[in-house]
């Protein structure tokens, strides 16, 4: 049902129910967030923003949904509105190609940080990638507003990504059912195993379906459009009430913020996710439990959560499932394998076998994840051959951008964390997170990487945190360049520290050309807002040596990223910066005279060692294989695999895009942003601070 052109009371509902098969304990479970997803009456909604980045720009520019608009990063597209898609434009097009398809196309470039400035802004026309870094903060900010609207209705919300989420509607449905039907109003005092009464006849006058109920083609042939449906039991009533609540949420988002959404209502997250993307844009799909099997025939096993890519293909191959176009992989597994047969085929891997058995029947239920602890954040920039960083002043200007970017994300992290304060159902209290470790990495033009890390004070003040990140990463950068590069040869035999002591102009201090600079923070600790005190990690504090791995997934940094809040901008002259750096290092040298030198290490990316398997082993554990494959995938950035990255560097050719690439580093940055817009969203846990350039 569209929020733009909607009709209320979409379908009339008739009751054809007999004795219920559900118990009072099933009904009461809906009101308990810890177990509601396990109830056979469970209702989960999925909500998805339509072409979200493009919608943000459409609303910002006060355009209508009929105006063709795309969101761009440099010369590439990262989001395409539905109006623009009507012209055949897709995200693989360049701006030049897109304009050829639609001369009236509106190009809205993402906001950018300008070199030397810690605050993002929109700039007229297309920004210069040589002096700008793309900021995704405006989209995170709008996402935060949307989820705040959702949480006005329900606290049980999982933010799956910047533009989609899940809602457990159990407690809301529980309350509405008790108000509508006096027959179950006193359910708290009934025996657990006592059957619910049959659906009352009046259900046809008080329950409506909001959205498109899925039916198979055979059923639709026998029915007229907008035909009335029949409720068979309480699970049907719960699903339809869920469709009403979901529409109310989607309508409120549209009314307050102007965003259109798509939605799905079903018994669990997997089914709701499939339903949410079934009718787009601006619609919602309802999956009654009796229609699950026929609905699943529209999909394949690798369309389901956690079954995509090589993981799903490995399972299909192991089970010997035909993958020709005539066979449906979900139906084939459902019809040809018992649970015991699945366990036998999958080497008695009970967890995977039971999961697949439930998935193909639409019965796999999992609890909503309300917040995954953020372990690390990173900000980085790739530089082209035209703009390699060659002076210390250039490097300092970019450190200012990166530190501002990271603090903007921590602002959003604070907001999301403090929103838990009033959520008594999960027993959580509001808190803020602060990092205890900062790291810096540089990549030379020969693609050699050097990294160092350092503990930092834990401070509530965001301004203090930003200045600390700037100071510490600058120290690390100086240490890296002096220790591992030939920087002294570029400056008459003097090290960077000596040049700074002598007050040399920053513009005149040469460094080895850098193709990438990355800084990050990790080892986040939680503090209750009321008990927060500024602390320092202390001299001699032990830090995990694995806290700086260089083979990780930058998706984590994107998904952990947050929204920028306005803070006062400050302008700094070159002379001010020079004095600041000089005073900073004078203080630093004083500390070095009085304290032992900090033990830091340089890390390089190492090749992964292959696992040894016994040659006598006939069967293998499929979960071990899947975990290994997941670990390999988690070490890669976006869609660019290590072998493809090698080809990018040597041949200037991208296998993912199947085209020649003029600038390697810029193209890798494109994949980085594109991966966020796709939003395959699950924040990966772990305390490692990962760099992958």
XYZ file of C-alpha atoms in Angstrom:
693
model
C 0.000 0.000 0.000
C 1.402 3.349 -1.051
C 1.774 6.161 1.469
C 1.485 8.687 -1.362
C -1.702 7.394 -2.988
C -3.259 5.084 -0.451
C -6.709 3.731 0.168
C -7.684 2.939 3.727
C -9.127 -0.469 4.615
C -7.483 -2.151 1.662
C -9.258 -5.494 2.031
C -12.354 -6.590 3.905
C -11.755 -9.645 6.085
C -14.136 -12.500 6.810
C -13.823 -15.017 9.583
C -13.962 -18.694 8.687
C -12.164 -19.893 11.801
C -12.894 -22.995 13.789
C -11.057 -24.207 16.892
C -7.682 -22.530 17.338
C -4.429 -24.482 17.318
C -2.649 -21.854 19.438
C -2.330 -21.655 23.229
C -2.454 -18.754 25.663
C 1.301 -19.092 26.233
C 1.788 -18.340 22.514
C -0.213 -15.145 22.913
C 1.551 -14.049 26.107
C 4.942 -14.634 24.501
C 4.234 -11.744 22.121
C 4.541 -9.335 25.030
C 8.039 -10.514 25.976
C 10.745 -9.112 23.637
C 13.151 -11.866 24.644
C 10.920 -14.682 23.370
C 8.338 -13.028 21.102
C 10.222 -14.031 17.946
C 9.838 -17.703 18.934
C 6.054 -17.547 19.258
C 4.032 -19.134 16.416
C 2.044 -15.872 16.484
C 5.190 -13.792 15.954
C 5.027 -10.815 13.573
C 8.178 -9.157 12.245
C 8.121 -6.160 9.909
C 10.878 -5.121 7.541
C 11.113 -1.513 6.384
C 13.324 -0.297 3.547
C 14.010 3.219 2.284
C 13.550 3.490 -1.496
C 16.765 4.620 -3.273
C 17.671 6.252 0.016
C 20.668 8.409 -0.920
C 18.794 9.765 -3.937
C 15.728 10.482 -1.772
C 17.854 12.436 0.696
C 19.112 14.635 -2.129
C 15.631 14.962 -3.633
C 14.229 16.259 -0.341
C 17.242 18.498 0.312
C 16.817 20.129 -3.103
C 13.026 20.381 -2.723
C 12.339 18.218 -5.778
C 9.408 15.920 -6.484
C 9.547 12.144 -6.811
C 8.984 12.594 -10.558
C 12.249 14.500 -11.021
C 15.048 12.221 -12.286
C 17.898 12.559 -9.803
C 21.041 10.609 -9.026
C 23.491 10.801 -6.150
C 27.083 10.961 -7.366
C 30.559 10.431 -6.024
C 33.039 12.089 -8.350
C 32.138 10.767 -11.819
C 30.311 7.653 -10.572
C 26.775 7.065 -9.325
C 26.050 5.643 -5.876
C 22.234 5.956 -5.937
C 19.624 6.306 -8.688
C 16.052 7.484 -8.069
C 13.169 5.492 -9.520
C 12.320 8.394 -11.812
C 15.857 8.222 -13.212
C 15.702 4.440 -13.520
C 12.827 4.893 -15.957
C 15.429 6.225 -18.421
C 17.531 3.085 -18.088
C 20.072 4.662 -15.744
C 21.781 2.370 -13.223
C 24.597 2.650 -10.691
C 27.176 1.237 -13.070
C 26.763 4.263 -15.334
C 29.088 7.237 -15.196
C 27.680 10.753 -15.022
C 28.476 11.199 -18.705
C 26.584 8.050 -19.713
C 23.649 8.892 -17.429
C 23.313 12.381 -18.894
C 23.275 10.909 -22.386
C 20.317 8.731 -21.370
C 18.486 11.628 -19.710
C 19.551 15.172 -20.683
C 17.403 16.639 -17.886
C 19.021 14.443 -15.241
C 19.718 16.191 -11.920
C 23.170 15.379 -10.530
C 23.406 15.752 -6.751
C 26.928 15.132 -5.546
C 27.434 13.832 -2.024
C 28.649 16.252 0.636
C 32.411 16.572 1.013
C 35.116 17.515 3.471
C 37.522 20.078 2.059
C 41.196 19.540 2.728
C 42.139 21.269 5.974
C 38.549 21.454 7.271
C 37.026 19.093 9.824
C 33.413 19.863 8.798
C 31.637 18.579 5.694
C 29.571 20.750 3.351
C 27.797 20.673 0.002
C 29.647 22.529 -2.746
C 28.306 23.970 -6.019
C 28.701 21.715 -9.029
C 31.025 18.733 -8.882
C 33.727 18.923 -6.188
C 37.400 18.415 -6.971
C 38.475 14.955 -5.746
C 42.028 16.255 -5.384
C 41.105 18.476 -2.432
C 37.876 16.889 -1.166
C 36.822 13.716 0.630
C 33.276 12.380 0.341
C 31.163 12.510 3.516
C 28.219 10.171 4.018
C 27.178 11.940 7.213
C 24.041 13.598 5.716
C 22.613 10.166 4.922
C 23.422 8.842 8.374
C 21.778 11.915 9.890
C 18.540 11.352 7.947
C 18.669 7.663 8.818
C 18.814 8.574 12.489
C 15.713 10.762 12.131
C 13.833 7.930 10.442
C 14.665 5.408 13.134
C 13.641 7.883 15.816
C 10.194 8.021 14.189
C 10.042 4.220 14.136
C 10.968 4.048 17.821
C 8.068 6.340 18.685
C 5.877 3.357 17.826
C 8.014 0.459 19.002
C 11.255 -0.005 20.950
C 11.997 -3.439 19.493
C 13.859 -2.201 16.417
C 16.958 -3.570 14.718
C 18.814 -1.126 12.508
C 20.100 -3.502 9.855
C 21.790 -0.748 7.855
C 21.570 2.953 7.122
C 18.392 2.434 5.058
C 16.638 -0.648 6.412
C 15.521 -2.181 9.670
C 13.396 -4.813 11.383
C 10.584 -4.237 13.864
C 9.263 -6.858 16.281
C 5.579 -5.933 16.478
C 4.714 -8.558 19.091
C 4.029 -6.290 22.078
C 1.954 -3.838 20.007
C -0.150 -6.638 18.549
C -0.603 -8.164 21.998
C -2.078 -4.920 23.333
C -4.325 -4.364 20.313
C -5.691 -7.900 20.416
C -6.646 -7.523 24.086
C -8.443 -4.245 23.357
C -10.285 -5.571 20.315
C -11.308 -8.961 21.742
C -12.635 -9.103 25.319
C -12.514 -12.889 24.988
C -8.735 -12.818 25.489
C -8.404 -9.647 27.578
C -7.869 -11.755 30.704
C -5.206 -13.908 29.067
C -2.686 -13.318 31.871
C -4.620 -15.647 34.164
C -5.165 -18.530 31.742
C -3.203 -21.775 31.803
C -0.249 -21.899 29.435
C -1.486 -24.868 27.443
C -5.133 -23.847 27.287
C -6.203 -23.288 23.687
C -7.213 -19.825 22.557
C -10.910 -19.423 21.726
C -11.930 -19.448 18.044
C -11.694 -16.094 16.306
C -14.864 -14.110 17.087
C -17.161 -13.272 14.170
C -16.653 -9.555 14.676
C -13.043 -9.847 13.496
C -14.307 -9.080 9.991
C -15.382 -5.607 11.081
C -12.325 -4.584 13.102
C -9.351 -6.085 11.259
C -8.259 -4.951 7.814
C -5.344 -5.782 5.555
C -3.069 -2.863 4.721
C -0.954 -3.815 1.730
C -0.756 -6.518 -0.883
C -1.425 -10.032 0.394
C 0.627 -12.530 -1.542
C -1.228 -15.355 -3.269
C 0.081 -17.845 -5.775
C -0.923 -17.504 -9.417
C -3.444 -20.334 -9.278
C -5.335 -18.698 -6.431
C -5.313 -15.301 -8.112
C -6.883 -16.750 -11.254
C -9.919 -17.791 -9.220
C -10.311 -14.442 -7.476
C -11.258 -10.931 -8.431
C -9.030 -7.957 -7.702
C -9.273 -6.742 -4.098
C -11.230 -9.832 -3.119
C -12.073 -10.264 0.580
C -9.858 -12.644 2.515
C -10.721 -15.100 5.250
C -9.078 -15.411 8.632
C -8.478 -19.010 9.651
C -6.801 -18.544 13.029
C -5.153 -16.055 15.364
C -1.892 -16.047 13.386
C -3.747 -14.524 10.408
C -5.244 -11.863 12.672
C -1.794 -11.037 14.074
C -0.217 -10.687 10.631
C -2.989 -8.360 9.417
C -2.777 -6.226 12.550
C 0.954 -6.062 11.884
C 0.279 -4.763 8.374
C -1.827 -1.979 9.857
C 0.900 -0.974 12.332
C 3.578 -1.072 9.638
C 1.516 1.188 7.411
C 1.029 3.628 10.298
C 4.817 3.759 10.765
C 5.483 4.225 7.048
C 2.821 6.933 6.849
C 4.353 8.797 9.803
C 7.810 8.687 8.187
C 6.355 10.124 4.990
C 4.258 12.756 6.769
C 7.047 13.987 9.055
C 10.167 13.531 6.928
C 8.914 13.048 3.359
C 10.559 9.658 2.725
C 8.739 6.839 0.961
C 9.424 3.291 2.079
C 8.710 -0.305 1.206
C 7.749 -2.872 3.800
C 7.101 -6.512 4.478
C 5.143 -8.293 7.214
C 5.712 -11.960 8.017
C 6.402 -14.379 10.839
C 10.201 -13.898 11.010
C 13.088 -11.742 9.804
C 13.953 -13.863 6.780
C 10.424 -13.816 5.393
C 9.924 -10.142 6.255
C 13.138 -9.223 4.421
C 12.028 -11.052 1.268
C 8.574 -9.474 1.516
C 10.024 -6.000 2.062
C 11.766 -6.050 -1.286
C 9.009 -7.799 -3.218
C 6.951 -4.736 -4.205
C 9.024 -1.581 -4.601
C 8.860 1.335 -4.346
C 6.308 2.644 -1.844
C 4.346 -0.511 -1.084
C 4.147 -3.305 1.443
C 3.683 -7.050 1.099
C 1.823 -9.285 3.554
C 2.793 -12.952 3.884
C 0.223 -15.088 5.690
C 1.645 -18.290 7.164
C -0.501 -20.400 4.843
C 1.117 -18.744 1.802
C 4.770 -19.072 2.844
C 5.707 -22.023 0.635
C 4.207 -20.534 -2.511
C 5.858 -17.173 -1.774
C 9.280 -18.799 -1.370
C 9.038 -20.207 -4.899
C 9.814 -16.684 -6.132
C 13.309 -16.941 -4.640
C 16.371 -19.155 -4.548
C 18.330 -20.309 -1.517
C 21.058 -17.706 -2.068
C 18.452 -14.921 -1.871
C 18.053 -15.626 1.844
C 19.958 -13.979 4.679
C 23.357 -15.645 5.273
C 22.911 -17.955 2.273
C 24.257 -15.615 -0.386
C 27.399 -15.908 -2.458
C 29.785 -18.813 -2.075
C 28.193 -20.018 1.168
C 24.901 -20.799 -0.550
C 26.646 -22.233 -3.608
C 28.694 -24.576 -1.425
C 25.561 -25.867 0.289
C 23.770 -26.420 -3.025
C 26.785 -28.272 -4.396
C 27.121 -30.421 -1.287
C 23.440 -31.371 -1.401
C 23.530 -31.972 -5.149
C 20.691 -29.526 -5.793
C 20.012 -28.845 -9.504
C 20.672 -25.212 -10.346
C 19.059 -25.117 -13.782
C 16.360 -22.545 -14.453
C 13.589 -25.150 -14.302
C 14.262 -26.071 -10.676
C 13.617 -23.960 -7.597
C 16.391 -24.633 -5.107
C 14.255 -23.860 -2.051
C 11.402 -26.123 -3.140
C 13.842 -28.870 -4.146
C 15.491 -28.988 -0.721
C 12.139 -28.784 1.056
C 10.644 -31.636 -0.984
C 13.645 -33.963 -1.136
C 15.442 -33.781 2.210
C 14.330 -34.685 5.691
C 16.237 -33.215 8.625
C 18.082 -36.481 9.084
C 19.110 -36.587 5.435
C 20.393 -33.013 5.634
C 22.516 -33.893 8.658
C 23.935 -36.895 6.850
C 24.796 -34.846 3.757
C 26.315 -32.056 5.837
C 28.543 -34.316 7.953
C 26.247 -34.248 10.980
C 26.515 -30.479 11.228
C 23.333 -30.082 13.257
C 23.338 -26.290 13.419
C 23.585 -25.772 9.665
C 21.244 -28.660 8.876
C 18.509 -27.391 11.177
C 18.922 -23.862 9.864
C 18.519 -24.921 6.227
C 15.608 -27.203 7.128
C 13.790 -24.264 8.738
C 14.813 -21.702 6.105
C 13.274 -23.578 3.174
C 10.011 -23.849 5.137
C 9.984 -20.214 6.199
C 10.287 -21.229 9.846
C 13.757 -19.944 10.729
C 13.340 -17.453 13.567
C 16.011 -15.254 15.105
C 15.952 -12.507 17.686
C 16.356 -8.895 16.654
C 19.823 -7.513 17.301
C 19.306 -4.189 18.986
C 22.897 -2.988 18.904
C 26.221 -4.545 17.990
C 29.060 -3.005 19.951
C 31.268 -0.877 17.757
C 34.866 -2.007 18.025
C 36.588 0.306 15.582
C 36.146 3.199 13.164
C 38.357 4.375 10.339
C 38.660 7.361 8.024
C 40.889 7.345 4.970
C 41.637 8.886 1.619
C 43.207 7.516 -1.548
C 45.296 9.960 -3.539
C 45.809 9.945 -7.285
C 49.064 10.418 -9.134
C 48.156 14.100 -9.496
C 47.653 14.597 -5.783
C 50.032 12.345 -3.863
C 50.720 13.821 -0.432
C 54.276 15.135 -0.657
C 54.619 17.697 2.164
C 53.965 17.576 5.878
C 51.477 20.433 5.563
C 49.402 18.380 3.120
C 49.393 15.451 5.536
C 48.345 17.623 8.490
C 45.480 19.116 6.491
C 44.136 15.626 5.759
C 44.559 14.508 9.387
C 42.243 17.366 10.332
C 39.635 16.034 7.891
C 39.941 12.473 9.174
C 39.721 13.429 12.850
C 36.597 15.491 12.178
C 35.080 12.582 10.276
C 35.708 10.157 13.146
C 34.335 12.492 15.805
C 31.193 13.064 13.721
C 30.635 9.321 13.782
C 31.147 9.170 17.530
C 28.486 11.889 17.910
C 26.017 9.551 16.207
C 27.230 6.636 18.297
C 26.483 8.633 21.444
C 22.992 9.437 20.220
C 22.152 5.825 19.416
C 23.592 4.593 22.712
C 21.710 7.125 24.824
C 18.454 6.175 23.084
C 18.659 2.880 24.975
C 18.249 4.785 28.230
C 14.468 4.481 28.445
C 14.245 0.950 27.069
C 13.527 -0.957 30.271
C 12.352 -4.028 28.357
C 15.937 -4.929 27.526
C 17.379 -3.856 30.864
C 19.785 -1.415 29.268
C 20.955 1.993 30.403
C 22.140 4.950 28.408
C 25.869 5.227 27.955
C 28.482 6.712 25.691
C 31.466 5.026 24.077
C 34.973 6.380 23.781
C 38.066 4.882 22.110
C 41.249 4.064 24.014
C 43.474 3.438 21.015
C 44.351 5.459 17.931
C 46.271 4.242 14.898
C 47.676 5.671 11.701
C 48.659 4.012 8.462
C 50.299 5.330 5.314
C 50.635 3.692 1.921
C 53.467 4.781 -0.318
C 53.181 5.050 -4.084
C 54.862 1.644 -4.325
C 51.982 0.241 -2.222
C 54.087 -0.428 0.862
C 52.109 0.072 4.080
C 53.407 1.225 7.469
C 51.313 1.544 10.636
C 51.627 2.522 14.269
C 49.268 2.809 17.202
C 49.091 4.639 20.508
C 46.860 4.807 23.609
C 44.860 7.993 24.096
C 43.003 9.569 27.035
C 39.364 8.583 27.465
C 37.411 11.825 27.454
C 33.746 12.736 27.377
C 34.469 16.042 25.621
C 34.181 15.620 21.861
C 36.268 18.723 21.185
C 38.997 17.385 23.431
C 38.753 13.989 21.756
C 39.118 15.529 18.301
C 42.205 17.511 19.262
C 43.671 14.401 20.899
C 43.142 12.344 17.745
C 44.780 15.068 15.648
C 47.764 15.328 17.989
C 48.366 11.609 18.428
C 47.961 10.692 14.764
C 50.383 13.464 13.832
C 52.940 12.057 16.264
C 52.415 8.585 14.824
C 52.731 9.890 11.285
C 56.006 11.652 12.105
C 57.318 8.504 13.772
C 56.327 6.303 10.814
C 57.893 8.566 8.210
C 61.105 9.072 10.165
C 61.469 5.372 10.996
C 60.481 3.601 7.812
C 60.970 5.967 4.873
C 63.830 7.949 3.318
C 62.279 11.256 4.383
C 65.598 12.622 5.694
C 67.120 12.348 2.212
C 64.368 14.647 0.953
C 65.208 17.276 3.578
C 68.970 17.671 3.522
C 69.632 14.796 5.906
C 67.331 16.126 8.647
C 64.519 14.081 10.191
C 61.004 15.466 10.496
C 61.424 15.883 14.239
C 64.583 17.919 13.724
C 62.892 20.079 11.099
C 59.969 20.770 13.433
C 62.313 21.636 16.299
C 63.998 24.155 14.034
C 60.650 25.736 13.108
C 60.841 24.879 9.407
C 57.841 25.991 7.364
C 55.480 23.015 7.031
C 55.108 23.637 3.295
C 58.852 23.189 2.909
C 59.049 19.866 4.752
C 59.051 17.116 2.132
C 57.849 13.576 2.771
C 57.855 10.422 0.680
C 54.855 10.568 -1.721
C 51.815 8.886 -0.157
C 48.995 7.194 -2.080
C 46.828 6.700 1.006
C 46.535 7.943 4.578
C 44.261 6.187 7.063
C 43.594 6.853 10.720
C 41.360 4.924 13.056
C 40.208 4.526 16.626
C 39.428 1.303 18.476
C 39.132 -0.408 21.870
C 35.925 1.446 22.689
C 34.836 1.457 26.320
C 31.368 2.189 27.695
C 30.614 4.773 30.324
C 27.293 5.506 31.924
C 26.357 9.118 31.210
C 25.973 9.874 34.935
C 29.267 8.317 35.979
C 31.451 9.489 33.113
C 34.866 10.801 34.134
C 37.831 11.689 31.964
C 40.544 9.111 32.408
C 43.809 8.237 30.800
C 44.774 4.727 29.889
C 47.910 5.228 31.945
C 51.581 4.541 31.504
C 52.403 0.922 31.128
C 48.845 -0.053 30.237
C 48.853 -3.275 28.277
C 47.272 -3.178 24.851
C 46.366 -6.212 22.821
C 48.934 -6.679 20.080
C 46.147 -7.757 17.738
C 44.453 -4.391 18.019
C 45.961 -3.295 14.734
C 45.372 -5.899 12.040
C 45.723 -4.732 8.528
C 43.598 -7.376 6.800
C 39.995 -6.490 7.509
C 36.699 -5.370 6.084
C 36.179 -1.637 5.766
C 32.420 -2.326 5.579
C 32.600 -2.497 9.368
C 33.765 1.080 9.502
C 30.965 2.181 7.177
C 28.287 0.331 9.151
C 29.633 1.611 12.452
C 29.667 5.119 11.049
C 27.347 7.807 12.362
C 25.784 11.175 11.719
C 27.499 14.552 11.862
C 26.091 17.162 14.201
C 26.786 20.890 13.742
C 29.628 22.202 15.774
C 31.297 25.582 15.448
C 33.736 25.744 12.559
C 37.212 27.049 13.201
C 39.596 28.521 10.680
C 43.332 28.155 11.082
C 46.010 30.045 9.199
C 49.210 28.418 8.015
C 51.149 30.426 10.601
C 48.805 29.308 13.384
C 49.190 25.713 12.301
C 52.949 26.047 12.197
C 53.025 27.435 15.752
C 50.623 24.753 16.904
C 52.717 21.904 15.509
C 55.896 23.401 16.933
C 54.405 23.753 20.422
C 52.928 20.299 20.159
C 56.299 18.713 19.530
C 58.059 20.806 22.164
C 55.616 19.347 24.663
C 56.084 15.913 23.148
C 59.867 16.059 23.496
C 59.536 17.094 27.159
C 57.418 14.023 27.794
C 59.932 11.823 26.001
C 62.729 13.096 28.235
C 60.800 12.048 31.344
C 59.124 8.828 30.227
C 60.243 5.680 28.448
C 59.692 5.718 24.714
C 56.360 4.225 23.731
C 56.688 0.767 22.296
C 55.101 0.827 18.872
C 55.330 -1.561 15.983
C 55.101 -1.405 12.251
C 52.820 -3.906 10.636
C 52.557 -5.145 7.104
C 49.851 -7.179 5.472
C 50.825 -10.820 5.640
C 49.539 -13.606 3.486
C 47.043 -15.917 5.127
C 48.270 -19.376 5.909
C 46.201 -22.098 4.384
C 44.508 -24.550 6.719
C 45.852 -28.076 6.788
C 43.308 -30.806 6.319
C 43.882 -34.454 7.004
C 44.185 -36.395 3.781
C 42.454 -39.335 5.416
C 39.335 -37.317 6.189
C 36.528 -38.302 3.851
C 33.847 -35.929 5.149
C 34.250 -32.330 6.131
C 32.270 -30.070 8.431
C 30.403 -27.597 6.267
C 30.247 -24.974 9.032
C 34.041 -24.963 9.204
C 34.130 -24.386 5.463
C 31.590 -21.574 5.715
C 33.450 -19.934 8.583
C 36.690 -20.087 6.631
C 35.025 -18.546 3.598
C 33.434 -15.873 5.786
C 36.834 -15.032 7.245
C 38.267 -14.653 3.768
C 35.397 -12.418 2.684
C 35.682 -10.274 5.808
C 39.242 -9.361 4.908
C 38.265 -7.794 1.609
C 37.043 -4.346 0.755
C 33.789 -3.901 -1.115
C 33.677 -5.845 -4.362
C 37.407 -5.671 -5.074
C 39.067 -9.001 -4.255
C 42.828 -9.309 -3.559
C 43.574 -10.891 -6.934
C 41.464 -8.225 -8.621
C 43.308 -5.578 -6.619
C 46.581 -6.953 -7.966
C 45.185 -6.703 -11.485
C 44.006 -3.160 -10.789
C 47.526 -2.148 -9.853
C 49.351 -3.942 -12.656
C 46.889 -3.821 -15.559
C 44.550 -0.950 -14.644
C 41.605 -3.292 -15.214
C 38.712 -4.008 -12.791
C 37.118 -7.449 -13.080
C 34.108 -6.367 -11.010
C 33.239 -3.569 -13.441
C 34.790 -5.269 -16.484
C 36.371 -2.092 -17.724
C 39.727 -0.347 -17.896
C 40.478 2.017 -15.009
C 42.382 5.252 -15.432
C 43.054 5.832 -11.739
C 43.469 2.810 -9.451
C 43.133 4.463 -6.055
C 40.107 6.535 -7.038
C 38.357 3.456 -8.429
C 38.961 1.518 -5.227
C 37.444 4.420 -3.318
C 34.400 4.201 -5.598
C 33.856 0.549 -4.610
C 34.157 1.580 -0.977
C 31.222 4.027 -1.215
C 29.177 1.811 -3.517
C 29.345 -0.992 -0.995
C 27.625 1.177 1.621
C 24.800 2.161 -0.704
C 24.086 -1.539 -1.276
C 23.825 -1.945 2.523
C 24.477 -5.595 3.121
C 24.501 -4.555 6.625
C 25.730 -6.579 9.582
C 28.310 -4.941 11.781
C 31.112 -7.409 12.347
C 32.357 -7.748 15.925
C 35.953 -7.906 17.096
C 38.457 -5.591 18.696
C 40.820 -5.301 15.762
C 41.294 -1.985 14.051
C 41.234 -2.943 10.400
C 42.828 -1.131 7.512
C 42.251 -2.337 3.977
C 43.261 -0.003 1.206
